[in-house]
Coordinates of C-alpha atoms in Angstrom, one line a residue:
M1 CA 71.3 186.7 52.0
R2 CA 73.8 184.7 54.7
W3 CA 71.9 181.5 53.7
P4 CA 72.2 181.4 50.1
R5 CA 76.2 182.2 50.5
R6 CA 76.2 179.6 53.2
L7 CA 74.9 176.6 51.1
A8 CA 77.0 177.6 48.0
S9 CA 79.9 177.3 49.9
A10 CA 78.7 174.0 51.3
L11 CA 78.2 172.8 47.9
M12 CA 81.6 173.9 46.6
V13 CA 83.3 171.8 49.7
V14 CA 81.2 169.0 48.9
V15 CA 82.6 169.3 45.3
L16 CA 86.4 169.9 46.4
L17 CA 85.8 166.3 48.1
V18 CA 83.7 164.3 45.8
G19 CA 85.3 165.8 42.7
P20 CA 88.9 165.6 42.5
P21 CA 89.1 161.3 43.6
L22 CA 86.4 160.5 41.7
L23 CA 88.1 162.0 38.5
L24 CA 91.7 160.1 39.2
V25 CA 89.7 156.9 39.7
R26 CA 87.9 157.2 37.0
L27 CA 91.2 158.5 34.6
V28 CA 93.9 156.7 36.7
G29 CA 92.2 154.1 38.7
W30 CA 92.9 153.7 42.3
P31 CA 96.6 153.9 43.8
A32 CA 98.5 151.1 43.3
M33 CA 100.6 150.0 46.1
G34 CA 102.6 147.3 45.3
G35 CA 106.2 147.3 44.3
P36 CA 107.3 150.9 45.6
R37 CA 110.6 150.0 45.2
V38 CA 110.8 148.9 41.6
A39 CA 108.4 152.2 40.7
I40 CA 111.1 154.6 42.7
W41 CA 114.1 152.9 40.9
G42 CA 112.6 153.2 37.7
W43 CA 111.9 156.6 38.4
V44 CA 116.0 157.4 39.7
R45 CA 116.9 155.1 36.3
D46 CA 115.1 157.6 33.8
P47 CA 112.7 160.4 35.5
L48 CA 111.5 162.4 32.7
T49 CA 109.7 159.3 30.9
E50 CA 105.8 159.6 30.4
Q51 CA 104.9 156.8 32.6
S52 CA 106.7 158.5 35.2
L53 CA 105.9 162.4 34.4
I54 CA 101.9 161.3 34.9
L55 CA 102.9 159.4 38.1
M56 CA 104.3 162.1 39.4
V57 CA 101.0 164.9 38.4
V58 CA 98.8 161.9 39.9
V59 CA 100.6 161.8 43.6
L60 CA 100.4 165.8 43.3
A61 CA 97.2 165.7 42.6
W62 CA 95.9 162.7 45.2
A63 CA 98.5 165.2 47.8
L64 CA 96.4 168.6 47.3
W65 CA 93.8 166.6 47.8
A66 CA 94.7 164.8 51.5
F67 CA 95.8 168.7 52.3
V68 CA 92.1 170.2 51.6
A69 CA 90.3 167.0 53.2
Y70 CA 92.4 167.3 56.4
T71 CA 91.9 171.2 56.3
V72 CA 88.0 170.5 55.9
I73 CA 88.5 168.2 58.3
V74 CA 89.6 170.0 61.2
R75 CA 87.9 173.0 60.7
T76 CA 84.8 171.4 61.3
A77 CA 85.7 169.5 63.9
V78 CA 86.5 173.3 65.9
R79 CA 83.4 174.5 65.1
L80 CA 81.5 171.1 66.3
W81 CA 84.0 171.5 70.1
A82 CA 83.0 175.2 70.1
G83 CA 79.2 174.1 69.8
V84 CA 79.5 171.6 72.4
R85 CA 81.2 174.3 74.8
W86 CA 78.5 177.0 73.8
L87 CA 75.5 174.4 74.7
R88 CA 78.2 173.8 78.0
R89 CA 77.4 177.3 79.5
L90 CA 74.3 178.4 78.0
P91 CA 72.2 179.2 81.2
L92 CA 68.8 177.4 81.4
P93 CA 66.0 179.8 80.8
T94 CA 64.0 181.0 83.6
P95 CA 60.4 180.1 83.7
W96 CA 59.7 183.6 81.9
Q97 CA 61.9 183.2 79.4
A98 CA 61.2 179.3 78.3
T99 CA 56.9 180.5 78.3
A100 CA 58.5 183.5 76.0
T101 CA 60.4 181.0 73.9
G102 CA 58.0 178.5 73.1
V103 CA 55.7 181.1 72.2
A104 CA 58.1 182.6 69.6
G105 CA 57.2 186.2 70.8
A106 CA 55.4 188.4 72.2
A107 CA 52.1 187.1 72.6
A108 CA 53.4 185.1 75.5
L109 CA 54.5 188.6 77.3
T110 CA 50.5 189.1 77.8
I111 CA 50.1 186.1 79.6
A112 CA 49.7 187.0 83.6
T113 CA 52.2 184.9 85.8
P114 CA 50.4 183.3 89.1
T115 CA 52.7 184.9 91.8
T116 CA 52.6 185.1 95.0
L117 CA 51.9 188.7 97.5
T118 CA 53.6 189.1 100.7
S119 CA 52.6 192.4 102.6
G120 CA 54.2 194.2 105.2
P121 CA 54.8 197.5 107.0
E122 CA 57.6 197.7 105.1
H123 CA 57.3 196.3 101.7
P124 CA 53.4 196.4 101.3
A125 CA 53.4 194.5 98.0
T126 CA 56.2 192.8 96.9
A127 CA 56.1 190.0 94.1
V128 CA 58.0 186.7 94.8
G129 CA 58.1 183.7 92.8
A130 CA 60.3 181.9 90.9
G131 CA 61.4 184.4 88.9
D132 CA 62.0 187.0 91.1
I133 CA 65.5 187.6 90.5
H134 CA 67.6 190.3 89.9
D135 CA 68.6 190.0 86.6
R136 CA 72.4 188.9 86.8
D137 CA 72.2 186.3 85.2
D138 CA 74.6 188.0 82.3
V139 CA 76.2 190.3 85.1
D140 CA 77.6 187.2 87.3
Q141 CA 79.5 185.5 83.8
A142 CA 81.6 189.2 84.1
A143 CA 81.8 188.4 88.0
S144 CA 83.4 185.4 90.0
S145 CA 84.9 184.9 93.4
D146 CA 88.5 186.5 92.5
G147 CA 87.7 189.5 90.1
V148 CA 85.4 191.5 88.0
V149 CA 85.7 191.8 84.1
V150 CA 84.5 195.2 82.6
A151 CA 84.9 196.6 79.4
G152 CA 88.6 198.4 80.3
G153 CA 90.0 195.6 81.6
W154 CA 90.4 193.2 84.9
L155 CA 90.4 193.9 88.9
P156 CA 90.1 191.7 91.5
R157 CA 87.2 191.8 94.1
A158 CA 88.4 193.2 96.7
V159 CA 89.5 196.3 94.4
A160 CA 86.3 196.2 93.0
D161 CA 84.0 196.3 96.2
Q162 CA 86.6 199.3 97.0
V163 CA 84.8 201.6 93.9
G164 CA 81.8 200.9 95.5
V165 CA 82.9 201.9 98.6
A166 CA 84.4 205.5 96.6
V167 CA 81.1 205.9 94.7
G168 CA 79.3 205.8 98.1
L169 CA 81.9 208.2 99.7
L170 CA 81.7 210.8 96.6
W171 CA 78.1 211.2 97.2
L172 CA 77.9 211.8 100.5
R173 CA 81.1 214.3 100.0
R174 CA 78.7 215.6 97.7
R175 CA 75.9 215.9 99.9
L176 CA 77.8 217.5 102.8
A177 CA 79.1 220.1 100.3
Y178 CA 75.6 221.2 99.2
R179 CA 74.7 224.8 99.9
P180 CA 70.5 224.7 99.9
R181 CA 69.1 227.5 97.5
R182 CA 73.1 227.7 95.6
A183 CA 71.8 224.9 93.0
S184 CA 73.4 226.9 90.2
E185 CA 76.5 226.9 91.7
D186 CA 76.7 223.2 93.3
A187 CA 75.3 221.8 89.6
D188 CA 78.4 220.0 88.4
D189 CA 78.3 217.8 91.1
L190 CA 75.4 216.3 89.7
A191 CA 77.7 214.8 86.9
P192 CA 76.8 211.0 86.1
L193 CA 79.3 208.3 87.1
P194 CA 81.6 207.0 84.1
A195 CA 80.4 204.0 82.1
T196 CA 83.2 201.8 84.0
V197 CA 82.3 202.7 87.3
A198 CA 78.6 201.8 86.9
A199 CA 79.4 198.4 85.4
I200 CA 80.8 197.7 87.9
Q201 CA 78.5 198.7 90.5
T202 CA 76.0 196.4 88.9
I203 CA 78.1 193.7 88.8
T204 CA 78.7 193.8 92.7
T205 CA 75.7 194.6 94.0
V206 CA 74.9 192.5 96.9
R207 CA 72.1 190.7 96.6
P208 CA 68.9 191.4 99.2
D209 CA 70.2 188.1 100.6
S210 CA 73.2 188.3 100.9
P211 CA 75.2 190.3 104.1
P212 CA 76.3 193.3 103.5
P213 CA 80.2 194.2 102.8
Q214 CA 82.2 195.5 105.4
P215 CA 83.4 199.1 104.3
S216 CA 85.5 199.9 107.4
A217 CA 87.5 196.8 106.8
V218 CA 91.3 197.4 105.9
V219 CA 92.4 196.1 103.3
G220 CA 95.8 195.1 102.1
V221 CA 96.7 198.2 99.5
L222 CA 99.7 195.7 97.7
P223 CA 98.2 192.4 96.1
P224 CA 99.4 189.2 98.1
G225 CA 103.2 188.0 96.7
F226 CA 103.7 191.7 95.6
P227 CA 107.4 192.0 96.1
P228 CA 108.0 194.8 99.0
T229 CA 110.9 197.0 97.8
G230 CA 109.1 196.5 94.1
V231 CA 109.0 195.3 90.8
G232 CA 109.7 196.5 86.9
L233 CA 106.9 195.5 84.7
S234 CA 107.3 194.0 81.0
G235 CA 105.2 192.6 79.0
P236 CA 101.8 193.2 77.2
G237 CA 100.2 194.2 80.4
A238 CA 103.0 195.8 82.1
L239 CA 101.0 199.5 81.8
A240 CA 97.6 198.1 82.4
A241 CA 99.1 196.7 85.7
A242 CA 101.1 200.0 86.6
R243 CA 97.4 201.9 85.9
G244 CA 95.7 199.0 88.2
L245 CA 98.3 199.9 90.8
L246 CA 97.7 203.5 90.8
V247 CA 94.2 203.3 91.4
T248 CA 94.5 200.2 93.9
V249 CA 96.6 202.5 96.1
L250 CA 94.2 205.6 96.0
L251 CA 90.7 203.9 96.0
A252 CA 92.2 202.2 99.4
A253 CA 93.8 206.3 100.4
L254 CA 90.1 206.9 100.6
R255 CA 89.9 204.9 104.0
Q256 CA 93.5 204.2 105.4
D257 CA 95.5 207.3 105.8
T258 CA 98.6 205.1 105.4
A259 CA 98.1 204.8 101.9
R260 CA 100.3 207.0 100.1
L261 CA 101.5 206.7 96.3
V262 CA 103.8 209.3 94.3
I263 CA 103.5 209.4 90.9
T264 CA 106.3 211.5 88.5
R265 CA 104.4 213.0 86.3
R266 CA 106.1 211.7 82.6
A267 CA 104.7 208.4 84.2
A268 CA 100.8 209.9 84.5
Q269 CA 101.3 211.0 80.9
V270 CA 102.7 207.7 79.7
L271 CA 99.8 205.5 81.7
L272 CA 96.7 208.1 81.6
G273 CA 97.7 210.1 78.1
P274 CA 96.1 213.3 77.8
A275 CA 93.5 213.1 81.0
A276 CA 97.0 213.6 83.2
A277 CA 96.7 217.1 82.5
G278 CA 93.3 216.5 85.2
L279 CA 95.3 214.6 87.5
R280 CA 95.2 216.5 90.6
P281 CA 97.2 215.8 94.0
G282 CA 95.5 214.8 97.6
S283 CA 94.4 211.8 99.6
G284 CA 96.9 209.7 99.7
L285 CA 98.7 211.0 96.1
W286 CA 101.7 213.3 95.5
I287 CA 103.0 214.2 92.0
A288 CA 106.8 214.7 91.2
D289 CA 108.3 216.4 88.4
T290 CA 111.5 213.7 88.5
V291 CA 112.3 210.4 89.3
T292 CA 114.8 212.3 92.1
H293 CA 112.2 215.0 93.0
A294 CA 109.9 211.1 93.7
T295 CA 112.6 209.8 96.1
T296 CA 112.7 212.7 97.7
L297 CA 109.2 212.7 98.7
A298 CA 109.2 209.2 99.6
A299 CA 112.6 209.2 101.8
A300 CA 110.3 212.8 103.2
A301 CA 107.3 210.7 104.0
P302 CA 106.3 209.5 107.3
P303 CA 107.6 206.5 108.8
A304 CA 105.9 203.5 107.9
T305 CA 103.7 201.4 110.1
P306 CA 104.3 198.2 109.9
S307 CA 101.4 196.7 111.6
L308 CA 98.9 197.9 108.9
P309 CA 98.9 197.1 105.0
G310 CA 100.4 200.0 103.0
G311 CA 102.6 201.2 105.2
R312 CA 105.6 201.8 103.0
P313 CA 104.4 204.1 100.1
V314 CA 104.3 203.5 96.3
L315 CA 106.7 204.6 93.8
I316 CA 105.4 204.6 90.5
L317 CA 108.5 205.7 88.4
D318 CA 109.1 206.6 84.3
G319 CA 112.6 204.9 85.0
P320 CA 114.3 203.1 87.5
P321 CA 115.6 205.1 90.4
P322 CA 118.9 206.5 90.1
D323 CA 119.5 203.9 93.6
T324 CA 118.2 201.0 95.4
L325 CA 118.6 203.0 98.7
V326 CA 114.9 204.5 97.7
T327 CA 113.3 200.3 98.1
E328 CA 114.4 200.5 101.8
V329 CA 111.6 203.1 102.6
A330 CA 109.3 202.6 99.6
T331 CA 108.0 200.2 97.0
V332 CA 108.8 201.1 93.6
V333 CA 107.3 200.6 90.4
V334 CA 108.6 201.0 87.0
P335 CA 106.2 200.0 84.2
A336 CA 109.9 198.9 82.2
D337 CA 113.1 196.3 82.7
W338 CA 114.5 197.3 85.8
P339 CA 117.9 194.9 86.4
Q340 CA 118.5 195.8 89.9
A341 CA 115.3 194.0 90.9
T342 CA 112.7 192.1 90.8
T343 CA 111.2 192.0 87.0
W344 CA 107.2 190.4 86.4
H345 CA 106.2 189.5 83.0
V346 CA 102.8 190.7 83.0
A347 CA 99.7 188.8 80.2
A348 CA 96.9 191.2 79.2
D349 CA 94.8 189.8 81.6
G350 CA 96.8 191.0 84.5
R351 CA 98.7 187.5 85.5
T352 CA 102.3 188.0 86.4
Q353 CA 105.5 185.9 86.6
A354 CA 108.6 186.4 87.5
L355 CA 111.7 186.5 85.0
D356 CA 114.3 185.6 87.4
T357 CA 112.7 182.3 88.3
M358 CA 109.8 181.8 86.2
A359 CA 107.7 181.8 89.1
S360 CA 104.0 182.5 88.5
G361 CA 102.7 185.8 90.7
P362 CA 99.8 187.2 91.5
R363 CA 97.0 188.1 89.0
V364 CA 96.9 191.9 89.6
C365 CA 94.5 194.8 88.5
V366 CA 95.0 195.9 84.6
L367 CA 93.3 198.7 83.3
D368 CA 92.8 200.6 79.9
P369 CA 93.5 204.5 80.0
V370 CA 89.6 205.5 79.5
A371 CA 89.1 202.5 82.6
A372 CA 91.6 204.1 85.0
A373 CA 90.4 208.1 84.3
D374 CA 86.8 206.9 85.0
L375 CA 88.3 205.6 88.4
L376 CA 90.1 208.1 89.5
T377 CA 87.5 210.8 88.7
V378 CA 85.2 208.7 91.7
T379 CA 88.8 208.8 94.0
G380 CA 88.7 213.0 93.3
H381 CA 92.1 212.7 91.8
L382 CA 90.8 213.5 88.2
H383 CA 88.7 216.3 86.9
P384 CA 85.6 215.2 84.9
P385 CA 85.7 215.9 81.5
V386 CA 83.1 219.2 80.9
R387 CA 79.6 217.9 80.2
D388 CA 76.1 218.3 80.9
A389 CA 75.7 218.0 84.8
R390 CA 72.2 217.9 85.1
P391 CA 70.8 214.8 85.1
Q392 CA 67.5 216.4 83.3
P393 CA 66.2 219.4 82.7
I394 CA 62.5 219.9 83.7
P395 CA 61.0 222.2 81.0
H396 CA 58.5 224.8 82.8
A397 CA 59.0 221.5 85.2
R398 CA 54.8 221.2 85.1
I399 CA 52.9 218.1 86.0
P400 CA 51.4 216.5 82.4
R401 CA 47.3 216.4 82.5
Q402 CA 46.0 213.5 85.0
P403 CA 43.2 211.6 84.8
G404 CA 39.8 213.1 84.5
P405 CA 36.5 212.9 83.0
R406 CA 35.9 212.1 79.2
P407 CA 34.2 214.2 77.0
D408 CA 31.1 212.1 77.4
G409 CA 31.0 212.5 81.0
G410 CA 32.2 208.5 81.8
E411 CA 35.5 208.0 83.4
V412 CA 38.7 207.3 81.8
G413 CA 38.8 204.1 83.2
R414 CA 40.8 203.0 86.7
R415 CA 43.6 205.5 87.8
L416 CA 46.9 204.6 88.0
R417 CA 49.9 206.0 90.4
A418 CA 53.1 205.4 89.7
Q419 CA 54.9 205.8 93.9
V420 CA 58.7 206.5 92.8
L421 CA 59.4 208.6 96.4
G422 CA 60.1 205.9 99.0
E423 CA 59.8 202.5 98.4
P424 CA 58.5 202.2 93.6
M425 CA 55.0 200.9 93.8
L426 CA 52.2 200.8 91.1
L427 CA 49.1 201.4 92.3
C428 CA 46.0 201.1 90.6
D429 CA 42.9 202.7 92.9
G430 CA 45.4 202.7 95.3
T431 CA 46.0 198.5 94.9
P432 CA 49.4 198.0 94.7
L433 CA 50.2 195.8 91.6
P434 CA 52.7 192.9 91.2
L435 CA 56.3 193.4 90.0
R436 CA 57.7 189.9 89.8
R437 CA 61.1 191.3 88.5
T438 CA 63.6 194.2 89.7
A439 CA 64.5 195.1 86.7
A440 CA 60.6 196.2 85.9
R441 CA 60.8 198.3 89.5
Q442 CA 63.6 200.3 88.1
A443 CA 62.3 201.4 84.6
L444 CA 59.2 202.7 86.4
V445 CA 61.2 204.7 88.2
F446 CA 63.3 205.1 85.5
L447 CA 60.6 206.4 83.3
A448 CA 59.2 208.4 86.7
V449 CA 62.1 210.9 86.3
H450 CA 62.3 211.0 82.2
A451 CA 58.7 212.1 82.5
D452 CA 59.5 213.9 78.3
G453 CA 60.3 210.3 77.7
V454 CA 63.5 208.9 77.1
D455 CA 65.2 206.7 73.8
S456 CA 64.9 202.8 74.5
H457 CA 68.9 202.6 73.8
V458 CA 69.6 204.9 76.9
M459 CA 66.8 203.3 78.8
A460 CA 68.7 200.2 78.5
E461 CA 72.2 200.7 78.8
A462 CA 71.6 202.9 82.3
L463 CA 69.4 199.8 83.5
W464 CA 72.0 196.8 82.4
P465 CA 75.4 199.1 82.0
G466 CA 78.4 197.0 80.7
L467 CA 76.1 194.0 78.7
P468 CA 76.7 193.9 74.9
A469 CA 74.4 195.6 72.7
H470 CA 72.9 192.8 71.1
R471 CA 71.4 191.7 74.5
L472 CA 70.1 195.2 75.5
T473 CA 66.4 195.0 73.6
G474 CA 65.3 192.0 74.4
R475 CA 65.9 192.7 77.9
L476 CA 64.1 195.9 77.9
Y477 CA 61.2 194.8 76.0
T478 CA 60.6 191.9 78.3
T479 CA 60.6 194.2 81.5
L480 CA 57.9 196.9 79.6
S481 CA 56.3 194.2 78.7
E482 CA 55.6 193.2 82.4
L483 CA 55.0 196.0 83.7
R484 CA 52.0 196.4 80.6
T485 CA 51.2 192.5 82.1
A486 CA 50.9 194.4 85.4
V487 CA 48.7 197.0 84.3
R488 CA 46.7 194.7 81.8
A489 CA 45.6 192.4 84.6
A490 CA 43.9 195.3 86.4
T491 CA 42.7 197.7 83.7
D492 CA 42.6 198.8 80.3
L493 CA 44.6 202.0 80.7
P494 CA 47.8 202.4 78.6
L495 CA 50.9 203.0 80.9
I496 CA 53.6 203.4 78.6
D497 CA 53.7 205.7 75.8
R498 CA 55.8 204.7 72.9
T499 CA 56.8 207.4 70.2
G500 CA 59.1 205.7 67.2
D501 CA 62.0 204.5 69.7
R502 CA 61.2 206.7 72.8
Y503 CA 59.4 205.9 75.6
R504 CA 57.5 207.4 78.2
L505 CA 54.6 206.8 81.2
H506 CA 51.3 207.8 79.4
P507 CA 50.9 211.6 80.7
H508 CA 47.4 211.2 80.3
H509 CA 46.6 208.3 82.5
V510 CA 49.4 207.9 85.2
D511 CA 49.8 210.0 88.2
V512 CA 53.6 210.2 89.2
D513 CA 54.5 211.7 92.9
L514 CA 57.9 213.1 91.7
W515 CA 56.3 215.0 89.1
H516 CA 54.0 216.9 91.9
L517 CA 57.6 217.2 94.0
R518 CA 59.0 218.9 90.8
A519 CA 56.5 221.2 89.9
A520 CA 55.9 222.1 93.7
A521 CA 59.6 223.4 93.8
A522 CA 59.4 225.2 90.8
H523 CA 56.5 227.4 91.3
A524 CA 58.2 227.2 95.1
A525 CA 61.3 229.2 93.6
C526 CA 58.9 231.6 91.6
S527 CA 56.4 232.3 93.9
L528 CA 55.8 235.8 94.5
T529 CA 52.5 236.0 96.9
D530 CA 52.9 233.6 99.2
P531 CA 56.3 231.9 99.6
A532 CA 56.1 230.1 102.3
M533 CA 53.2 227.9 101.5
A534 CA 54.7 227.2 98.6
W535 CA 58.0 225.8 100.0
R536 CA 55.7 224.2 102.7
A537 CA 53.8 221.9 99.7
V538 CA 56.9 221.1 98.5
I539 CA 58.2 219.8 102.2
D540 CA 54.4 217.9 101.9
A541 CA 55.3 216.5 98.6
Y542 CA 58.4 215.0 99.4
T543 CA 57.8 211.2 101.1
G544 CA 60.7 210.3 100.8
D545 CA 64.3 209.1 99.2
L546 CA 63.5 208.9 95.3
A547 CA 63.3 204.7 95.2
A548 CA 64.7 204.2 98.8
G549 CA 66.2 200.8 99.4
H550 CA 67.6 200.1 96.0
S551 CA 71.4 200.8 94.7
W552 CA 70.9 201.6 91.0
P553 CA 74.3 202.9 89.4
W554 CA 72.0 206.0 87.8
L555 CA 69.9 206.4 90.8
D556 CA 71.8 209.0 93.0
A557 CA 71.9 211.8 90.8
Y558 CA 68.0 211.8 90.4
R559 CA 67.7 210.9 93.9
E560 CA 70.4 214.0 95.5
T561 CA 68.3 216.0 93.2
A562 CA 64.9 215.9 94.3
R563 CA 66.6 215.7 98.0
R564 CA 67.8 219.0 97.5
Q565 CA 64.6 220.3 96.5
V566 CA 63.0 219.7 100.0
L567 CA 66.3 220.9 101.7
D568 CA 65.9 224.5 99.5
A569 CA 62.2 224.2 101.3
Y570 CA 63.5 223.7 104.4
T571 CA 66.3 226.3 104.3
A572 CA 64.1 229.4 102.7
L573 CA 61.5 228.6 105.8
A574 CA 63.8 229.2 108.1
D575 CA 65.3 232.3 106.0
T576 CA 61.9 234.0 105.9
E577 CA 61.0 232.8 109.7
P578 CA 61.3 235.5 112.0
D579 CA 61.1 233.4 114.9
P580 CA 64.8 231.9 115.2
R581 CA 63.2 229.1 117.7
R582 CA 60.8 227.9 114.5
A583 CA 63.5 228.3 112.2
L584 CA 66.6 226.0 114.0
A585 CA 62.9 223.7 114.0
H586 CA 62.9 224.0 109.7
L587 CA 66.5 223.5 110.0
Q588 CA 66.2 220.6 112.2
D589 CA 63.8 218.9 109.7
G590 CA 66.2 219.5 106.9
I591 CA 69.2 217.6 109.0
R592 CA 67.0 214.7 109.3
V593 CA 66.4 215.0 105.6
D594 CA 70.2 214.9 105.2
P595 CA 72.2 214.6 108.0
Y596 CA 75.0 214.8 106.3
N597 CA 75.1 218.3 104.7
A598 CA 77.3 221.0 107.1
D599 CA 75.6 223.9 105.6
L600 CA 72.2 222.9 107.8
H601 CA 74.2 221.9 110.7
Q602 CA 76.1 225.3 110.5
R603 CA 73.0 227.2 110.4
A604 CA 71.9 225.3 113.0
V605 CA 74.6 226.0 115.3
D606 CA 74.4 230.0 114.5
I607 CA 71.2 229.8 115.9
L608 CA 71.9 228.3 118.9
A609 CA 75.0 230.1 119.3
A610 CA 72.6 233.4 119.2
L611 CA 70.5 232.2 121.6
G612 CA 73.1 231.8 124.0
E613 CA 72.5 227.6 123.7
H614 CA 76.1 227.0 123.7
T615 CA 76.4 223.8 125.0
A616 CA 73.3 222.7 122.4
A617 CA 75.4 223.4 119.6
A618 CA 78.8 222.1 120.8
D619 CA 76.4 218.6 121.5
L620 CA 75.1 219.4 117.5
T621 CA 78.2 219.6 116.1
E622 CA 79.8 216.5 118.1
R623 CA 77.4 214.1 116.6
Y624 CA 77.6 216.0 113.3
K625 CA 81.5 214.7 113.7
R626 CA 80.9 211.5 115.2
G627 CA 78.3 210.6 112.2
L628 CA 81.0 211.4 109.4
I629 CA 83.3 209.3 111.4
A630 CA 80.7 206.5 111.1
A631 CA 80.4 207.2 107.4
G632 CA 84.0 207.0 106.3
L633 CA 84.4 210.8 106.1
N634 CA 87.0 213.2 107.6
P635 CA 85.6 215.4 109.6
D636 CA 88.0 218.2 109.3
H637 CA 85.8 218.5 105.9
V638 CA 83.2 220.6 108.4
L639 CA 86.0 222.9 109.1
Q640 CA 87.3 223.2 105.3
I641 CA 83.4 224.1 104.2
A642 CA 82.9 227.0 106.9
L643 CA 86.0 228.5 106.6
L644 CA 84.9 228.2 102.8
H645 CA 81.6 229.6 103.3
G646 CA 83.3 232.4 105.7
R647 CA 82.2 231.5 109.1
T648 CA 84.1 229.1 111.5
T649 CA 82.7 226.2 113.7

């Protein structure tokens, strides 16, 4: 019904623009331009004559019409200019999208696109071609060389990269702390990461042809140009900038011992709202009761190291300090006017300006309370909200019925297999099928981990976090259509089963290796007759990490769940093995699957010590600690976890 309304509005505008001039010209005639002084002088001498009153009404009518005409012209010009700017920014469609647009609809999605296959030992069937992009055309618009835009604010590029490092450290710490065969005790650490984190991960994902980042590089804690003694923050972005600084320093504290931050409880409540109740000290964060307490903590902190960035502790206070002596040892930030120090006016987008000199300052990280809380959850300084931590329950952990003979004795087409442990591939009778878009491989793995099906909007938001909802439907439709097209070129078997708005891999036509692993693990957990054979079946079913080589934001929880199933198997075999050396061999196999798990290493060290091989035990401990240091983890965590479990290293 929008077009009839627009047509009626356009007709009304035309009537307003054309009708009054025609009526005035017909009744009064064209405005007379001659003798204005005589007319004005006559109006002054006798302003209430009939001729003068008619003249006033005519002038007022022409003025009103001119105002309406001016308004219409300006609005039309603004809309035309906006359309021109939109056309300038409109990205050129990929060849596949152009084909789909040209034929107007889903029919084009069934046309096979020529691709070139490259085979090799590591990637046996990877399709390449003009359309083999990584689905980042919309994502790139949210990122630039200097920063990243997310729903909750803006982050400098260096800070956004540190978020990815923090996520990697978080999952390494979870792997380190997991105790095999105690999954119910460790379920909380499989909670999915917040939406803000997933969006940042997607935006900052490095392209395959780009050099990997160096997570161990030391970066400056404070933005360039930040006064070392501190600032007061004012303006619409003051609180958002203080949140950004809080997150920036604590992200740096994960990699740098010199990054330290002290915040008062009242300042935390002002910045984070109700989430401040879950804020906990540690890893570079101290929480002070008052401003005076905060200055005392800063003065008692270890002396700064001038050669390292972030050597001075950062104080975020709810009010100016009682004196400026603290600025000699710390960088003080007050999210309010601070007459004794430099005050920055912070715009909503993070751009700053010094109020005393009116000079432009650096653009700083700005975050709303939700985005800040999401990132503090990743750094480990904020308790995550209570939620269903398991990535997906596995009811009965059964394997869906696989392809078999038809009732008439024939075969149901050719056999489809989804391989998601290791490099994701879709195979037909053992032959890999080409998947041109990375999103198609991601969708294949996502459907494999959701054996019982998943709603389309949940799937789209997981595959493309941070994108507007109106962009997701078309992307998901295109991606699933490519999966169907790849299969249709080889067999008439349906790959995807759809019920309403819910999608799943067809349980009767697709064989999935992950489903076999889940079923084997469920059987082994309750097997009473021959548990050792059942646990070996789990080990045999685990052929590699889930979607090895890929780093999709939603993947880590499911990958860790599968890895823990095989760690449980190795640990169970070691626990039931009477021969200590064979038990040690099982533990060593488990360590090769997860070289960061502390419990496996401790069990192996205990067996070596019991066998009298103290040198081998010390070597294993030393190699483990070196591996933790290389990964950016603190080797002291090993001792802490061992003490927590009632052992000593």
